[in-house]
Amino acid sequence: MRQPDFPAFLDRSLTILRVEAPDHHAELASTLGRRGLRCEVDGPTVALRFEGSRHALREPDHREEMFLRTDWTTILDLVDGELSLLEALLEERLWLTGSADAVTRFDEALVCYLGGAIRCPSLPALLAELRVSRLAAAPKPAAEAPQ
Amino acid sequence: MNLHAHRAIDPATLGALVLQADHWRRSPASVGGPAGHKEWSHFCIFGRDLDLLINFSLMDAFGAIETPRLTVLMREPGGDWTGDVDAYASSALEIDEGGVDLRLGPNRLRFRDGAYELDLALRRQALRARLRLELASRPALTTSVPLADGPGMRWFVVPRLEASGTVVWRGGRRELVRAPAYHDHDWGSFRWGGDFSWEWGIGLADEAVPWTLVFQRISDRGRLRTLSQGVLLWRGDRHLRTLHGSELSVHSEGRTSTRGALRVPRIMSLVSPGRAADLPARIRVEARRGADALDIEFELGDLAQVAIPNDVGRGATIVSEVRSEVRVEGQVRGEPVCFEGPGLVEMNRAAA
């Protein structure tokens, strides 16, 4: 099953954030800066950094200060309120690695990202698109055997 | 219970009153004026097998004008809540200019033949409803309700209607037959997260005399200063008395837990996970003017919460919708008032 492309989703959502919630985007840039967050969602990995006020998604060089690993099911369960962040961590559906300072910084960045995302008029459409692509990627039920 | 027996005014006249006052005001920003407009059309239905809260809203926020949303909350008799907030693109919104009617994607609000007609289908919850709410009381239009840092809100209310129709939830079909219901329409300009909070409660007697009571109190955000407060009482279709300001003494007691309460839109549990809230278990209101006296008690029960990102700062305003039982005793205009019934208390609390 081919999952939606996380780097593309992250890039589009951050671009929307920069246009529709610029204060949140600027705060995110200040919080994360060039420290680097390596993300692995259902396989592919990508590193997020801010270069000045612009975000950049690159191949990881494994010098990132934070590493996040999870999957789309967990992300959507979090978005749908089926799961809290703490539950996701305790149930080992979401891993976060880094120093205590880096983890605290990640939490601040996540709160900032989400706070901006819910204020962006275009984000619900992006999320809806994501759900549709997830449905399209889901395995089809097996065809009935001929009688 | 048939409320028609208590009507002293014909349905056509009631309908004309609604058409005069219950129209969508729209954001001034849509024609080049200032942004900040908030407007919603709100319905509460108290059925035997379920309660429903339905809210169509248009709000200017974060650079967007008139973002349309449908909020539906459904409560089952055991206290389980479900529902959601569905936001739509502006292109999905059709409004009958100067009228009540609104279409939002597949959802529809209409006023026809003296009744509100609602067709609803939530996107991600298997909840659909087709309802007709007949007027059972005269509407009222209030003066401006001041908020701390804005010009205030206007408020149109039909305190008593009778709701009939069908609700389908997870494939199960439920019928509503002349269930007591309430409607209001609010509009004005303010900023979520500003220096205000409100407590608002309704009680609808399900008895021989269909009393309807509305209580409202606007305070500053810290609830140290009351800006306005009032109680409105209807007997059948007629407004009987309003008591307000210093005529009211309001006391809150105990604490209602928000543990496990549904919060919509669901993403707000992630964005604003805090559960601490100073919601009382009981609100008592003593209202006195001359020989008129009302002792009102709202006993608060289970709840659901609607979370709204603040316009001011980074936090959210949590609006708690608390199913309540209301008890009222007293005397107004020489007539004894004594009833109990289902009620709802709404409290808004802004968090930084």
Tab-separated table of C-alpha atoms in Angstrom:
chain	number	residue	atom	x	y	z
A	1	MET	CA	0.000	0.000	0.000
A	2	ARG	CA	1.500	3.330	-1.052
A	3	GLN	CA	0.980	5.873	1.727
A	4	PRO	CA	0.621	9.609	1.229
A	5	ASP	CA	3.915	11.419	0.933
A	6	PHE	CA	4.730	12.910	4.349
A	7	PRO	CA	7.465	15.290	3.150
A	8	ALA	CA	5.081	16.721	0.552
A	9	PHE	CA	2.321	17.097	3.157
A	10	LEU	CA	4.684	18.798	5.619
A	11	ASP	CA	5.989	21.130	2.926
A	12	ARG	CA	2.506	22.142	1.782
A	13	SER	CA	1.219	22.632	5.317
A	14	LEU	CA	4.223	24.812	6.239
A	15	THR	CA	3.775	26.854	3.073
A	16	ILE	CA	0.118	27.420	3.971
A	17	LEU	CA	1.188	28.323	7.512
A	18	ARG	CA	3.674	30.899	6.181
A	19	VAL	CA	0.946	32.591	4.142
A	20	GLU	CA	-2.110	32.230	6.382
A	21	ALA	CA	-0.603	32.202	9.886
A	22	PRO	CA	2.710	34.067	9.415
A	23	ASP	CA	3.192	34.792	13.131
A	24	HIS	CA	3.044	31.090	13.915
A	25	HIS	CA	5.400	30.284	11.036
A	26	ALA	CA	7.895	32.886	12.296
A	27	GLU	CA	7.690	31.534	15.841
A	28	LEU	CA	8.205	28.014	14.526
A	29	ALA	CA	11.270	29.201	12.610
A	30	SER	CA	12.627	30.787	15.759
A	31	THR	CA	11.930	27.679	17.880
A	32	LEU	CA	13.387	25.093	15.505
A	33	GLY	CA	15.906	27.198	13.618
A	34	ARG	CA	18.707	25.212	12.039
A	35	ARG	CA	18.673	22.545	14.731
A	36	GLY	CA	16.918	20.051	12.527
A	37	LEU	CA	14.049	17.643	13.066
A	38	ARG	CA	14.313	14.276	11.331
A	39	CYS	CA	10.872	12.761	10.659
A	40	GLU	CA	10.068	9.220	9.644
A	41	VAL	CA	6.414	8.555	8.819
A	42	ASP	CA	5.565	5.132	7.431
A	43	GLY	CA	9.033	4.730	6.001
A	44	PRO	CA	10.437	7.775	4.187
A	45	THR	CA	12.532	10.167	6.250
A	46	VAL	CA	13.014	13.871	5.829
A	47	ALA	CA	14.823	16.564	7.790
A	48	LEU	CA	13.110	19.865	8.544
A	49	ARG	CA	15.209	22.949	9.167
A	50	PHE	CA	14.599	26.658	8.972
A	51	GLU	CA	16.965	28.803	6.995
A	52	GLY	CA	16.156	32.260	8.186
A	53	SER	CA	12.414	32.607	7.879
A	54	ARG	CA	11.982	29.836	5.313
A	55	HIS	CA	11.550	26.181	5.979
A	56	ALA	CA	13.580	23.627	4.078
A	57	LEU	CA	13.042	19.892	3.726
A	58	ARG	CA	16.154	17.908	2.873
A	59	GLU	CA	17.636	14.439	2.995
A	60	PRO	CA	18.633	13.776	6.615
A	61	ASP	CA	22.328	14.058	7.426
A	62	HIS	CA	21.824	12.446	10.869
A	63	ARG	CA	23.074	15.530	12.663
A	64	GLU	CA	19.515	16.598	13.457
A	65	GLU	CA	18.863	17.297	17.133
A	66	MET	CA	15.455	15.618	17.181
A	67	PHE	CA	14.115	12.457	15.642
A	68	LEU	CA	10.397	11.713	15.304
A	69	ARG	CA	9.062	8.374	14.097
A	70	THR	CA	5.386	7.544	13.686
A	71	ASP	CA	2.807	6.517	11.066
A	72	TRP	CA	-0.184	8.038	9.310
A	73	THR	CA	-2.697	6.050	11.365
A	74	THR	CA	-1.304	7.574	14.552
A	75	ILE	CA	-1.210	11.070	13.063
A	76	LEU	CA	-4.861	10.854	12.020
A	77	ASP	CA	-5.875	9.316	15.364
A	78	LEU	CA	-4.235	12.307	17.048
A	79	VAL	CA	-5.988	14.738	14.692
A	80	ASP	CA	-9.327	13.001	15.303
A	81	GLY	CA	-8.954	13.098	19.075
A	82	GLU	CA	-8.900	9.306	19.294
A	83	LEU	CA	-5.504	9.423	20.946
A	84	SER	CA	-3.608	11.891	23.108
A	85	LEU	CA	0.024	12.700	22.533
A	86	LEU	CA	0.884	11.059	25.846
A	87	GLU	CA	-1.025	7.891	24.893
A	88	ALA	CA	0.748	7.811	21.530
A	89	LEU	CA	4.106	7.942	23.302
A	90	LEU	CA	3.194	5.400	25.991
A	91	GLU	CA	1.718	3.002	23.440
A	92	GLU	CA	4.882	3.352	21.363
A	93	ARG	CA	3.003	4.613	18.357
A	94	LEU	CA	5.119	7.736	18.330
A	95	TRP	CA	8.804	7.915	19.185
A	96	LEU	CA	10.656	11.096	19.920
A	97	THR	CA	14.401	11.093	20.475
A	98	GLY	CA	16.635	13.945	21.537
A	99	SER	CA	18.045	15.703	24.568
A	100	ALA	CA	15.631	17.007	27.196
A	101	ASP	CA	16.098	20.507	25.783
A	102	ALA	CA	15.438	19.287	22.245
A	103	VAL	CA	12.286	17.391	23.285
A	104	THR	CA	11.000	20.467	25.109
A	105	ARG	CA	11.736	22.526	22.010
A	106	PHE	CA	9.889	19.996	19.853
A	107	ASP	CA	6.843	20.275	22.115
A	108	GLU	CA	6.897	24.072	21.795
A	109	ALA	CA	7.269	23.763	18.032
A	110	LEU	CA	4.410	21.268	17.769
A	111	VAL	CA	2.085	23.475	19.827
A	112	CYS	CA	3.028	26.416	17.611
A	113	TYR	CA	2.541	24.425	14.385
A	114	LEU	CA	-0.866	23.111	15.485
A	115	GLY	CA	-1.946	26.494	16.817
A	116	GLY	CA	-1.174	27.964	13.414
A	117	ALA	CA	-2.684	25.067	11.486
A	118	ILE	CA	-6.116	25.413	13.107
A	119	ARG	CA	-6.149	29.091	12.146
A	120	CYS	CA	-5.413	28.447	8.465
A	121	PRO	CA	-8.532	28.413	6.287
A	122	SER	CA	-6.774	26.185	3.707
A	123	LEU	CA	-5.589	23.454	6.065
A	124	PRO	CA	-8.906	21.532	6.325
A	125	ALA	CA	-8.867	21.015	2.542
A	126	LEU	CA	-5.301	19.710	2.698
A	127	LEU	CA	-6.298	17.319	5.472
A	128	ALA	CA	-9.346	16.176	3.512
A	129	GLU	CA	-7.095	15.543	0.507
A	130	LEU	CA	-4.814	13.489	2.708
A	131	ARG	CA	-7.715	11.371	3.941
A	132	VAL	CA	-8.851	10.748	0.371
A	133	SER	CA	-5.368	9.657	-0.668
A	134	ARG	CA	-5.231	7.325	2.353
A	135	LEU	CA	-8.535	5.789	1.291
A	136	ALA	CA	-7.281	5.405	-2.268
A	137	ALA	CA	-4.144	3.678	-0.957
A	138	ALA	CA	-6.093	1.233	1.233
A	139	PRO	CA	-6.152	-2.365	-0.019
A	140	LYS	CA	-9.264	-3.161	-2.047
A	141	PRO	CA	-11.470	-6.013	-0.860
A	142	ALA	CA	-10.702	-9.226	-2.733
A	143	ALA	CA	-13.014	-9.932	-5.652
A	144	GLU	CA	-15.480	-12.745	-5.109
A	145	ALA	CA	-14.482	-16.029	-6.652
A	146	PRO	CA	-16.633	-17.013	-9.611
A	147	GLN	CA	-19.389	-19.465	-8.758
B	1	MET	CA	-47.682	17.814	25.377
B	2	ASN	CA	-49.367	20.021	22.829
B	3	LEU	CA	-48.285	23.594	23.168
B	4	HIS	CA	-50.741	24.822	20.584
B	5	ALA	CA	-53.331	25.075	23.350
B	6	HIS	CA	-51.206	27.832	24.914
B	7	ARG	CA	-50.898	29.904	21.776
B	8	ALA	CA	-52.659	33.220	21.871
B	9	ILE	CA	-51.335	34.348	18.499
B	10	ASP	CA	-51.799	32.704	15.130
B	11	PRO	CA	-48.911	30.881	13.433
B	12	ALA	CA	-48.900	33.199	10.404
B	13	THR	CA	-48.291	36.235	12.614
B	14	LEU	CA	-45.543	34.404	14.506
B	15	GLY	CA	-43.943	33.426	11.215
B	16	ALA	CA	-44.001	37.002	9.979
B	17	LEU	CA	-42.234	38.113	13.167
B	18	VAL	CA	-39.494	35.557	12.549
B	19	LEU	CA	-39.014	36.640	8.949
B	20	GLN	CA	-38.683	40.264	10.083
B	21	ALA	CA	-35.941	39.621	12.605
B	22	ASP	CA	-34.227	36.262	12.113
B	23	HIS	CA	-32.286	37.049	8.963
B	24	TRP	CA	-28.541	36.678	8.452
B	25	ARG	CA	-26.822	40.007	9.100
B	26	ARG	CA	-23.518	39.044	7.346
B	27	SER	CA	-20.063	40.436	7.940
B	28	PRO	CA	-19.487	44.116	7.137
B	29	ALA	CA	-16.096	42.938	5.813
B	30	SER	CA	-17.857	41.192	2.944
B	31	VAL	CA	-18.679	44.652	1.555
B	32	GLY	CA	-15.437	46.372	2.512
B	33	GLY	CA	-16.265	47.147	6.153
B	34	PRO	CA	-14.393	46.123	9.293
B	35	ALA	CA	-13.724	42.455	10.012
B	36	GLY	CA	-14.484	40.685	13.285
B	37	HIS	CA	-18.090	39.726	12.670
B	38	LYS	CA	-19.479	36.683	14.498
B	39	GLU	CA	-22.922	35.276	13.860
B	40	TRP	CA	-24.699	32.038	14.576
B	41	SER	CA	-28.109	30.421	14.451
B	42	HIS	CA	-28.518	27.997	17.333
B	43	PHE	CA	-31.061	25.284	18.128
B	44	CYS	CA	-31.436	23.099	21.246
B	45	ILE	CA	-33.824	20.153	21.244
B	46	PHE	CA	-34.730	18.078	24.280
B	47	GLY	CA	-36.095	14.740	23.060
B	48	ARG	CA	-37.125	11.651	24.955
B	49	ASP	CA	-34.300	9.567	23.432
B	50	LEU	CA	-31.754	12.253	22.604
B	51	ASP	CA	-30.854	15.897	22.917
B	52	LEU	CA	-29.478	17.870	20.018
B	53	LEU	CA	-27.547	21.114	19.720
B	54	ILE	CA	-27.270	22.502	16.227
B	55	ASN	CA	-25.347	25.635	15.342
B	56	PHE	CA	-24.768	27.251	11.959
B	57	SER	CA	-22.112	29.948	12.245
B	58	LEU	CA	-20.294	32.539	10.168
B	59	MET	CA	-17.171	33.989	11.703
B	60	ASP	CA	-14.486	36.380	10.547
B	61	ALA	CA	-11.191	35.078	11.831
B	62	PHE	CA	-7.509	35.033	10.922
B	63	GLY	CA	-7.871	36.979	7.728
B	64	ALA	CA	-10.822	34.966	6.402
B	65	ILE	CA	-14.269	36.492	6.097
B	66	GLU	CA	-17.350	34.564	7.155
B	67	THR	CA	-15.858	31.096	7.558
B	68	PRO	CA	-18.997	28.940	7.647
B	69	ARG	CA	-19.299	26.072	10.107
B	70	LEU	CA	-21.885	23.586	11.217
B	71	THR	CA	-21.639	22.290	14.770
B	72	VAL	CA	-23.830	19.399	15.869
B	73	LEU	CA	-23.766	17.797	19.299
B	74	MET	CA	-26.005	14.886	20.197
B	75	ARG	CA	-26.506	13.555	23.691
B	76	GLU	CA	-27.962	10.186	24.522
B	77	PRO	CA	-29.991	9.677	27.722
B	78	GLY	CA	-27.057	7.980	29.498
B	79	GLY	CA	-24.946	11.104	29.030
B	80	ASP	CA	-22.867	9.990	26.045
B	81	TRP	CA	-22.192	12.786	23.573
B	82	THR	CA	-21.161	12.693	19.963
B	83	GLY	CA	-20.915	15.299	17.240
B	84	ASP	CA	-18.466	17.459	15.394
B	85	VAL	CA	-17.681	20.830	13.888
B	86	ASP	CA	-17.615	20.824	10.091
B	87	ALA	CA	-15.916	23.850	8.533
B	88	TYR	CA	-16.695	24.618	4.898
B	89	ALA	CA	-15.169	26.761	2.209
B	90	SER	CA	-17.023	30.008	1.541
B	91	SER	CA	-17.944	28.637	-1.871
B	92	ALA	CA	-20.128	26.001	-0.143
B	93	LEU	CA	-22.257	28.708	1.484
B	94	GLU	CA	-25.497	30.005	-0.008
B	95	ILE	CA	-27.586	32.499	1.918
B	96	ASP	CA	-30.953	33.876	1.029
B	97	GLU	CA	-30.135	37.603	1.240
B	98	GLY	CA	-32.227	39.182	3.973
B	99	GLY	CA	-33.713	35.821	4.841
B	100	VAL	CA	-33.401	32.932	7.263
B	101	ASP	CA	-32.476	30.290	4.704
B	102	LEU	CA	-28.970	28.981	4.435
B	103	ARG	CA	-27.331	26.147	2.578
B	104	LEU	CA	-23.942	24.869	3.631
B	105	GLY	CA	-22.712	21.994	1.503
B	106	PRO	CA	-25.337	19.281	1.955
B	107	ASN	CA	-26.790	20.967	5.054
B	108	ARG	CA	-29.768	23.236	4.960
B	109	LEU	CA	-31.691	25.609	7.216
B	110	ARG	CA	-35.009	26.952	5.940
B	111	PHE	CA	-38.013	28.743	7.338
B	112	ARG	CA	-41.263	27.599	5.728
B	113	ASP	CA	-44.899	27.820	6.806
B	114	GLY	CA	-44.150	28.929	10.342
B	115	ALA	CA	-41.443	26.363	10.993
B	116	TYR	CA	-37.687	25.955	10.775
B	117	GLU	CA	-36.629	23.016	8.635
B	118	LEU	CA	-33.183	21.526	9.136
B	119	ASP	CA	-31.406	18.924	7.036
B	120	LEU	CA	-28.037	17.928	8.392
B	121	ALA	CA	-25.317	15.407	7.712
B	122	LEU	CA	-21.978	15.495	9.496
B	123	ARG	CA	-18.985	14.648	7.349
B	124	ARG	CA	-17.053	12.294	9.578
B	125	GLN	CA	-19.685	11.151	12.065
B	126	ALA	CA	-22.528	8.900	10.961
B	127	LEU	CA	-25.092	11.437	12.120
B	128	ARG	CA	-27.889	12.763	9.943
B	129	ALA	CA	-31.036	14.629	10.895
B	130	ARG	CA	-34.116	15.934	9.192
B	131	LEU	CA	-36.155	18.119	11.508
B	132	ARG	CA	-39.059	20.523	11.524
B	133	LEU	CA	-39.326	22.973	14.421
B	134	GLU	CA	-42.691	24.674	14.761
B	135	LEU	CA	-42.974	27.958	16.590
B	136	ALA	CA	-44.631	27.647	19.975
B	137	SER	CA	-43.856	31.078	21.377
B	138	ARG	CA	-43.437	34.666	20.308
B	139	PRO	CA	-39.917	35.618	19.333
B	140	ALA	CA	-38.072	38.401	21.107
B	141	LEU	CA	-35.253	40.693	20.040
B	142	THR	CA	-32.960	41.916	22.796
B	143	THR	CA	-31.037	45.117	23.050
B	144	SER	CA	-27.287	44.922	22.646
B	145	VAL	CA	-25.561	42.642	25.166
B	146	PRO	CA	-22.255	44.330	26.052
B	147	LEU	CA	-19.038	42.344	25.973
B	148	ALA	CA	-15.997	43.761	27.709
B	149	ASP	CA	-14.006	44.884	24.713
B	150	GLY	CA	-16.419	45.103	21.835
B	151	PRO	CA	-19.593	46.781	20.739
B	152	GLY	CA	-21.648	43.853	22.002
B	153	MET	CA	-23.931	41.213	20.642
B	154	ARG	CA	-27.518	41.325	19.495
B	155	TRP	CA	-29.750	38.397	20.247
B	156	PHE	CA	-32.954	37.144	18.671
B	157	VAL	CA	-34.729	34.328	20.488
B	158	VAL	CA	-37.615	31.965	19.927
B	159	PRO	CA	-37.677	30.436	23.393
B	160	ARG	CA	-40.054	27.604	22.676
B	161	LEU	CA	-40.593	25.436	19.620
B	162	GLU	CA	-41.767	21.893	18.984
B	163	ALA	CA	-39.319	19.669	17.119
B	164	SER	CA	-40.375	16.659	15.081
B	165	GLY	CA	-38.388	14.560	12.673
B	166	THR	CA	-35.798	11.876	12.303
B	167	VAL	CA	-32.261	11.462	13.511
B	168	VAL	CA	-30.075	8.684	12.138
B	169	TRP	CA	-27.015	7.825	14.182
B	170	ARG	CA	-24.765	4.941	13.182
B	171	GLY	CA	-27.594	3.499	11.124
B	172	GLY	CA	-30.124	3.579	14.003
B	173	ARG	CA	-33.188	5.699	13.379
B	174	ARG	CA	-34.825	7.793	16.101
B	175	GLU	CA	-37.991	9.797	15.889
B	176	LEU	CA	-38.689	13.082	17.582
B	177	VAL	CA	-42.312	14.035	18.087
B	178	ARG	CA	-43.084	17.537	19.307
B	179	ALA	CA	-40.014	17.637	21.511
B	180	PRO	CA	-39.466	20.919	23.386
B	181	ALA	CA	-36.905	23.059	21.619
B	182	TYR	CA	-35.246	26.475	21.753
B	183	HIS	CA	-33.719	28.745	19.118
B	184	ASP	CA	-31.634	31.871	19.119
B	185	HIS	CA	-29.690	33.891	16.569
B	186	ASP	CA	-26.758	36.006	17.722
B	187	TRP	CA	-24.586	38.481	15.877
B	188	GLY	CA	-22.033	41.149	16.583
B	189	SER	CA	-18.353	41.878	16.527
B	190	PHE	CA	-15.954	40.607	19.143
B	191	ARG	CA	-12.716	38.705	19.469
B	192	TRP	CA	-12.506	35.216	20.964
B	193	GLY	CA	-10.101	35.318	23.874
B	194	GLY	CA	-11.048	38.899	24.752
B	195	ASP	CA	-11.810	40.108	28.238
B	196	PHE	CA	-15.191	38.444	28.630
B	197	SER	CA	-16.866	35.192	29.537
B	198	TRP	CA	-20.480	34.147	29.650
B	199	GLU	CA	-22.846	31.821	31.402
B	200	TRP	CA	-26.096	31.152	29.702
B	201	GLY	CA	-28.796	28.693	30.673
B	202	ILE	CA	-32.199	27.589	29.487
B	203	GLY	CA	-34.891	25.519	31.119
B	204	LEU	CA	-37.982	24.193	29.364
B	205	ALA	CA	-40.809	22.824	31.520
B	206	ASP	CA	-42.282	19.640	30.154
B	207	GLU	CA	-45.464	20.107	32.125
B	208	ALA	CA	-49.041	21.285	31.752
B	209	VAL	CA	-47.894	24.899	31.780
B	210	PRO	CA	-45.039	25.226	29.294
B	211	TRP	CA	-42.780	27.607	31.179
B	212	THR	CA	-39.552	28.599	29.494
B	213	LEU	CA	-36.692	30.293	31.286
B	214	VAL	CA	-33.483	31.855	29.984
B	215	PHE	CA	-30.665	33.013	32.227
B	216	GLN	CA	-27.596	34.919	31.036
B	217	ARG	CA	-24.611	36.489	32.724
B	218	ILE	CA	-21.714	38.230	30.997
B	219	SER	CA	-18.581	38.778	33.037
B	220	ASP	CA	-15.024	39.825	32.452
B	221	ARG	CA	-12.644	37.015	31.586
B	222	GLY	CA	-11.618	36.508	35.215
B	223	ARG	CA	-15.284	36.570	36.260
B	224	LEU	CA	-14.513	39.215	38.858
B	225	ARG	CA	-16.877	41.777	37.375
B	226	THR	CA	-20.376	41.135	36.067
B	227	LEU	CA	-21.178	43.239	33.004
B	228	SER	CA	-24.781	42.181	32.610
B	229	GLN	CA	-27.119	39.511	33.878
B	230	GLY	CA	-30.752	38.683	33.420
B	231	VAL	CA	-33.536	36.147	33.608
B	232	LEU	CA	-36.339	35.997	31.054
B	233	LEU	CA	-39.494	33.992	31.700
B	234	TRP	CA	-42.161	32.943	29.220
B	235	ARG	CA	-45.504	31.345	29.973
B	236	GLY	CA	-46.513	29.409	26.896
B	237	ASP	CA	-46.001	31.717	23.957
B	238	ARG	CA	-45.942	34.914	25.999
B	239	HIS	CA	-43.013	36.694	27.541
B	240	LEU	CA	-44.043	37.238	31.151
B	241	ARG	CA	-41.156	38.969	32.883
B	242	THR	CA	-37.506	40.000	32.581
B	243	LEU	CA	-35.469	40.535	35.730
B	244	HIS	CA	-31.953	41.852	35.415
B	245	GLY	CA	-28.946	43.577	36.926
B	246	SER	CA	-29.083	44.038	40.665
B	247	GLU	CA	-32.420	42.238	40.794
B	248	LEU	CA	-30.439	38.997	40.475
B	249	SER	CA	-28.199	37.334	42.977
B	250	VAL	CA	-26.160	34.478	41.439
B	251	HIS	CA	-24.296	31.776	43.366
B	252	SER	CA	-22.183	28.944	41.997
B	253	GLU	CA	-21.405	25.832	44.023
B	254	GLY	CA	-19.344	22.694	43.638
B	255	ARG	CA	-17.445	21.575	40.566
B	256	THR	CA	-18.385	19.692	37.410
B	257	SER	CA	-15.662	17.429	36.083
B	258	THR	CA	-14.707	17.658	32.427
B	259	ARG	CA	-12.854	14.335	32.522
B	260	GLY	CA	-13.591	12.310	29.399
B	261	ALA	CA	-15.875	14.977	27.930
B	262	LEU	CA	-16.165	15.115	24.148
B	263	ARG	CA	-14.299	18.095	22.706
B	264	VAL	CA	-14.963	19.234	19.148
B	265	PRO	CA	-13.492	19.800	16.672
B	266	ARG	CA	-11.551	16.739	17.677
B	267	ILE	CA	-8.189	18.167	16.691
B	268	MET	CA	-8.604	20.653	19.527
B	269	SER	CA	-7.938	17.839	22.026
B	270	LEU	CA	-4.455	17.780	20.549
B	271	VAL	CA	-4.056	21.538	20.248
B	272	SER	CA	-5.576	22.414	23.582
B	273	PRO	CA	-5.464	19.249	25.706
B	274	GLY	CA	-5.942	20.917	29.095
B	275	ARG	CA	-8.980	19.735	31.032
B	276	ALA	CA	-8.890	22.069	34.007
B	277	ALA	CA	-12.055	24.152	34.119
B	278	ASP	CA	-13.849	25.844	36.945
B	279	LEU	CA	-17.316	24.681	35.979
B	280	PRO	CA	-19.715	24.639	38.923
B	281	ALA	CA	-21.984	21.734	39.822
B	282	ARG	CA	-24.873	24.040	40.594
B	283	ILE	CA	-25.949	27.569	39.776
B	284	ARG	CA	-28.547	29.237	41.969
B	285	VAL	CA	-30.214	32.446	40.945
B	286	GLU	CA	-32.439	34.514	43.201
B	287	ALA	CA	-34.386	37.095	41.230
B	288	ARG	CA	-36.487	39.693	43.029
B	289	ARG	CA	-38.477	42.727	41.957
B	290	GLY	CA	-41.268	43.971	44.195
B	291	ALA	CA	-43.684	41.083	44.680
B	292	ASP	CA	-42.077	39.091	41.859
B	293	ALA	CA	-39.667	36.432	43.056
B	294	LEU	CA	-37.970	33.509	41.344
B	295	ASP	CA	-35.656	30.947	42.889
B	296	ILE	CA	-33.862	29.121	40.098
B	297	GLU	CA	-31.487	26.208	40.356
B	298	PHE	CA	-29.510	24.656	37.508
B	299	GLU	CA	-28.139	21.243	38.478
B	300	LEU	CA	-25.310	20.604	36.022
B	301	GLY	CA	-24.630	17.137	34.643
B	302	ASP	CA	-22.611	15.718	31.766
B	303	LEU	CA	-21.167	17.910	29.029
B	304	ALA	CA	-19.474	18.336	25.695
B	305	GLN	CA	-17.099	21.126	24.734
B	306	VAL	CA	-16.633	23.221	21.624
B	307	ALA	CA	-13.125	24.660	21.332
B	308	ILE	CA	-12.545	27.838	19.335
B	309	PRO	CA	-9.094	29.227	18.573
B	310	ASN	CA	-8.712	32.641	20.161
B	311	ASP	CA	-8.461	35.716	17.970
B	312	VAL	CA	-6.455	37.261	20.801
B	313	GLY	CA	-3.306	35.335	21.682
B	314	ARG	CA	-2.471	31.739	20.947
B	315	GLY	CA	-4.934	29.863	23.166
B	316	ALA	CA	-8.486	28.673	22.728
B	317	THR	CA	-11.865	29.448	24.165
B	318	ILE	CA	-13.599	26.363	25.479
B	319	VAL	CA	-17.377	26.556	25.370
B	320	SER	CA	-18.867	23.896	27.643
B	321	GLU	CA	-22.398	22.731	26.865
B	322	VAL	CA	-23.661	21.159	30.073
B	323	ARG	CA	-26.889	19.153	30.201
B	324	SER	CA	-28.718	20.309	33.284
B	325	GLU	CA	-31.912	19.973	35.215
B	326	VAL	CA	-33.610	23.205	36.107
B	327	ARG	CA	-35.935	23.853	39.060
B	328	VAL	CA	-37.854	27.077	39.401
B	329	GLU	CA	-40.163	28.297	42.156
B	330	GLY	CA	-41.695	31.645	42.842
B	331	GLN	CA	-44.357	34.081	41.848
B	332	VAL	CA	-44.566	36.487	38.921
B	333	ARG	CA	-47.350	38.987	38.234
B	334	GLY	CA	-49.374	37.323	40.973
B	335	GLU	CA	-49.114	33.879	39.395
B	336	PRO	CA	-47.296	31.027	41.135
B	337	VAL	CA	-44.400	29.647	39.114
B	338	CYS	CA	-43.230	26.135	39.886
B	339	PHE	CA	-41.624	23.799	37.405
B	340	GLU	CA	-38.802	21.406	36.700
B	341	GLY	CA	-37.455	20.415	33.349
B	342	PRO	CA	-34.528	19.711	31.116
B	343	GLY	CA	-32.046	22.486	30.655
B	344	LEU	CA	-28.716	23.371	29.253
B	345	VAL	CA	-26.022	25.622	30.653
B	346	GLU	CA	-23.366	27.027	28.342
B	347	MET	CA	-20.201	28.494	29.813
B	348	ASN	CA	-17.314	29.989	27.929
B	349	ARG	CA	-13.843	30.031	29.397
B	350	ALA	CA	-10.877	31.405	27.499
B	351	ALA	CA	-7.430	29.914	28.046
B	352	ALA	CA	-4.189	31.633	27.228
